[in-house]
Amino acid sequence: MRQLRIPFILLASLAAPAAVEATTYVMVSDASLADQARAVAEVRVVEVEPVTAGAAPATDYLVQVERVVKGHLPGSRIVVRVPGGVGAGGVGLRVFGAPEFAPGERALLFLVPGEDGAYRILHLMLGAFHERRLAGRRAAVRDLTGAHEVVLGPDGRPTFRERGADRPRDLERFADWLGDRAAGRRRERDYLLDESASDGLQATTAGFSLMTSTKGNPIRWFKFDRGETVGWRVHTAGQAGLGLDRSIGAFRTALDAWNGDVGSTIRYAYHGTTSAGTGLDRSDGTNAILFDDPHHAEGEGGFVCGSGGVIAVGGPFFYTSTRTHKGKAYHEAVEADIVTNDGTECFFRDDPRVAEEVFAHELGHTLGIGHSGSRAALMHASVHDDGRGARLEADDRTAVASIYPSGVALPPPPPPPPANRPVAPSQLAAQAQAGGTARLTWRDNSGNELDFRVERSVAGGAFKELLKLAAGTTSATVSGLQPGIAYAFRVRAGGAGGFSPYSNTASLKSGPAAPPAPTGLLAVAHSGQEVLLAWRDNAQGELDYRIERSAAGEAFQEIGAAPANATGALVRGLAPGTGYSFRVRARGAAGLSAESNAAAATTPAAVPGTGCGAGSTALCLLGGRVRVEVTWRSQHAGGAARAGLPPTATGGDQTGTFWFFDTANVELIVKALDGRAVNGHLWLFLGALTDVEYWVRVSDTTTGRERVYHNPAGNQGALGDTTALAAAGPAPAGAVLPVSELPRRVPSSSEAPSVINEPATACAAGPTTLCLQNGRFKVQVKWRNGAAAGDARAVRGTDRTGYLWFFDAGNTELVVKVLDGRAINGRFWIFYGALTNVEYWLTVTDTATGKVRTYHNPQGTLASRSDTAAF
């Protein structure tokens, strides 16, 4: 289902004409935004700077990239260019509906690269989500102020139906959904929040409104008061889907709708066709409607049938100086244009009535009239489905009467004063900066310029105009520079008497960009002297990660480094019972990235003793040589995992278990083996029955060597590390111990268990059979290792959990858990964690129904598994 919105776009100027634009578009779905965007990123706005690229003013936002959700960005800081801002000589462009951001604000942006090196936001406001705090959570909210929707019916024609507020999104879930989609994992939307939390970003008016400049003054044509007409022309290309003749007919009907209001002074006239094609790109003295977006000025992304996008923009150029009409200050409109987007043929579809209404609506904006809260009005921000075409209603006539009442005459404005040619600027210098940017500075030697023009040459090529800046400007930031490319710049001043000579030429070669900053930094206290850190690695080719620490409000200081591609570290040597803050930066060939977010943690007061010190939260394995501790955290709680030993036939100290929430609910099984005779190391194996985030720390109490493994939330990890702890040599020194990320669970043939049905029989526990959940479920395992094969030996743990060994009663290979999830999804759940890569077949039988599921683990695979739809 597609929707149509019509927000405002506004331009302003001090001495030269500017323009007011209004945009018509069909709403683009989240899925289409995700697929069309070249990159999607969470960003934080660092700086805001007005800039003129080409002829139309714009605003550059220098943003810090905090998370790349899709695609690739060239550095940790990029420039995002949005139409609207103050340009040369005070010429301004304000885009109502185009996104605006403040320094320090965070946002989720759908991006496409521009030819100038700056990025654009896909489909203007539709591709920009502001971060807000709603109901205690981070929310992504789109600012659609002043816009309404029209839903297109099954036949693709507009239908007059209001939709509720654009629903806010849970930012974390939305970003994860987008990341999954980019990776080819399509799933249902689970991130939409309640409409009542829309944060008031979609206010509407009760009646008509007027389009205003940034100063708050409305715009009107003063020519009508003198009895003059404003002539319009239709571009010879015609609207795709209508052809030239029907395009002219629809546009003339739209003109007549406004001229037919007898209570106003409006005099729009049709003056034929034109081949002039500047449109809203700059003032050319011709009022025209253009088709198929000849200058690609409609926002990034053309209109896509079945998906949506911008349909049309339109509005008047005007002077920002004001004149008085009936005691009120107005800007004088001096020219106007309307442009339809490419790809809109399917929207108009041989129906001049739709074109008549859209054209008339856009003409209303060129008259200075904004949107109306009256659903019947032509200037209501929607297309009606009653075939009305171009027809004014009562509220439209009231708006016209407020600014164009009959019987008013004013003298023409005075001509502008003459001016001399400005003097050339001098002392131009160019300095390369991080993130593919350069800073230009020069000396302003004239006092009569209207603007400055910056030109750039790439790799010895011809100079081309890059920026147009306001009078009095003596510096500019140029973005989008590529590493290793030679650039040259020059500047000249523009004035009423023409252009000055050029300044000197300044050259530079852009170096490599600094890496993007890590994001999502987490800190968890692990002991009285240690804190665990975890972060997202957003860089490619980084040298290492530098860790900074602050205590008691002191300045951050670097305390150590983690290797390239690291996603976590254990910070050691801290004071017990002390609060700390941490942050991380990536280091690349071009220097350090920006810092990550700061994460705080307070160490507990207690300090563990020396030696293994087995207890309720620590396992001592291999005769006390290996100590294992687990720290966990979920969205609801967190803490130290409780340790225990699984029951075995002969005891043994190679294997242990941990539980998080319930003593009967084993979450993790750990096994240590002495592999010194093979490779001089102690070996570690992990098997998980949970996808909660946790950290496993294993220590050799003889050598002092340590390893820490991190399992991110949502991953059901499994690990076999035969080089976990070197059994000889001194332990490495330093305050920072890198953390190894547990590998993401790799789907295998065990992802698709075989299902059969057998006659229901009772479960009888035995040497090779586990009976779980009050005997309802029978668990058996067959294994094969080369020529050897057999039935796994079963050891009951709790009513939910059991253990199986293949070769040695002291060497547990598999733990299986059955949970009753019927209160949640009407199913029993199966979990298993393996400490072996031997081939095996795990068979679970529901003795109440006779249903059987068999999970196969291929030879060489070490895997954990959860099946929440098993029975």
Tab-separated table of N, CA and C in Angstrom, residues 755-761 778 780 843 845-852:
chain	number	residue	atom	x	y	z
A	755	VAL	N	11.676	-35.652	11.249
A	755	VAL	CA	10.507	-35.828	12.115
A	755	VAL	C	9.764	-37.090	11.685
A	756	ILE	N	9.510	-37.984	12.641
A	756	ILE	CA	8.703	-39.171	12.374
A	756	ILE	C	7.727	-39.350	13.516
A	757	ASN	N	6.784	-40.238	13.346
A	757	ASN	CA	5.817	-40.549	14.394
A	757	ASN	C	5.862	-42.045	14.688
A	758	GLU	N	5.859	-42.369	15.968
A	758	GLU	CA	5.854	-43.735	16.426
A	758	GLU	C	4.709	-43.929	17.415
A	759	PRO	N	4.324	-45.165	17.722
A	759	PRO	CA	3.304	-45.392	18.759
A	759	PRO	C	3.785	-44.849	20.098
A	760	ALA	N	2.871	-44.234	20.841
A	760	ALA	CA	3.213	-43.661	22.137
A	760	ALA	C	3.579	-44.769	23.114
A	761	THR	N	4.778	-44.676	23.748
A	761	THR	CA	5.219	-45.629	24.769
A	761	THR	C	5.856	-44.851	25.911
A	778	LYS	N	11.967	-38.815	25.984
A	778	LYS	CA	13.044	-39.802	25.950
A	778	LYS	C	14.153	-39.277	25.053
A	780	GLN	N	18.025	-40.048	23.475
A	780	GLN	CA	19.047	-41.043	23.170
A	780	GLN	C	19.984	-40.478	22.097
A	843	THR	N	18.312	-38.057	19.305
A	843	THR	CA	16.902	-38.364	19.068
A	843	THR	C	16.100	-38.055	20.316
A	845	THR	N	12.126	-38.143	21.802
A	845	THR	CA	10.799	-38.710	21.563
A	845	THR	C	9.819	-38.168	22.582
A	846	ASP	N	8.695	-37.629	22.111
A	846	ASP	CA	7.591	-37.238	22.982
A	846	ASP	C	6.748	-38.495	23.216
A	847	THR	N	6.871	-39.099	24.410
A	847	THR	CA	6.179	-40.370	24.658
A	847	THR	C	4.677	-40.199	24.757
A	848	ALA	N	4.201	-38.946	24.898
A	848	ALA	CA	2.755	-38.731	24.983
A	848	ALA	C	2.098	-38.749	23.613
A	849	THR	N	2.852	-38.360	22.574
A	849	THR	CA	2.275	-38.281	21.226
A	849	THR	C	2.927	-39.242	20.241
A	850	GLY	N	4.111	-39.755	20.572
A	850	GLY	CA	4.838	-40.603	19.650
A	850	GLY	C	5.654	-39.846	18.624
A	851	LYS	N	5.642	-38.538	18.685
A	851	LYS	CA	6.399	-37.739	17.723
A	851	LYS	C	7.886	-37.797	18.067
A	852	VAL	N	8.735	-37.938	17.029
A	852	VAL	CA	10.180	-38.099	17.225
A	852	VAL	C	10.918	-37.058	16.375
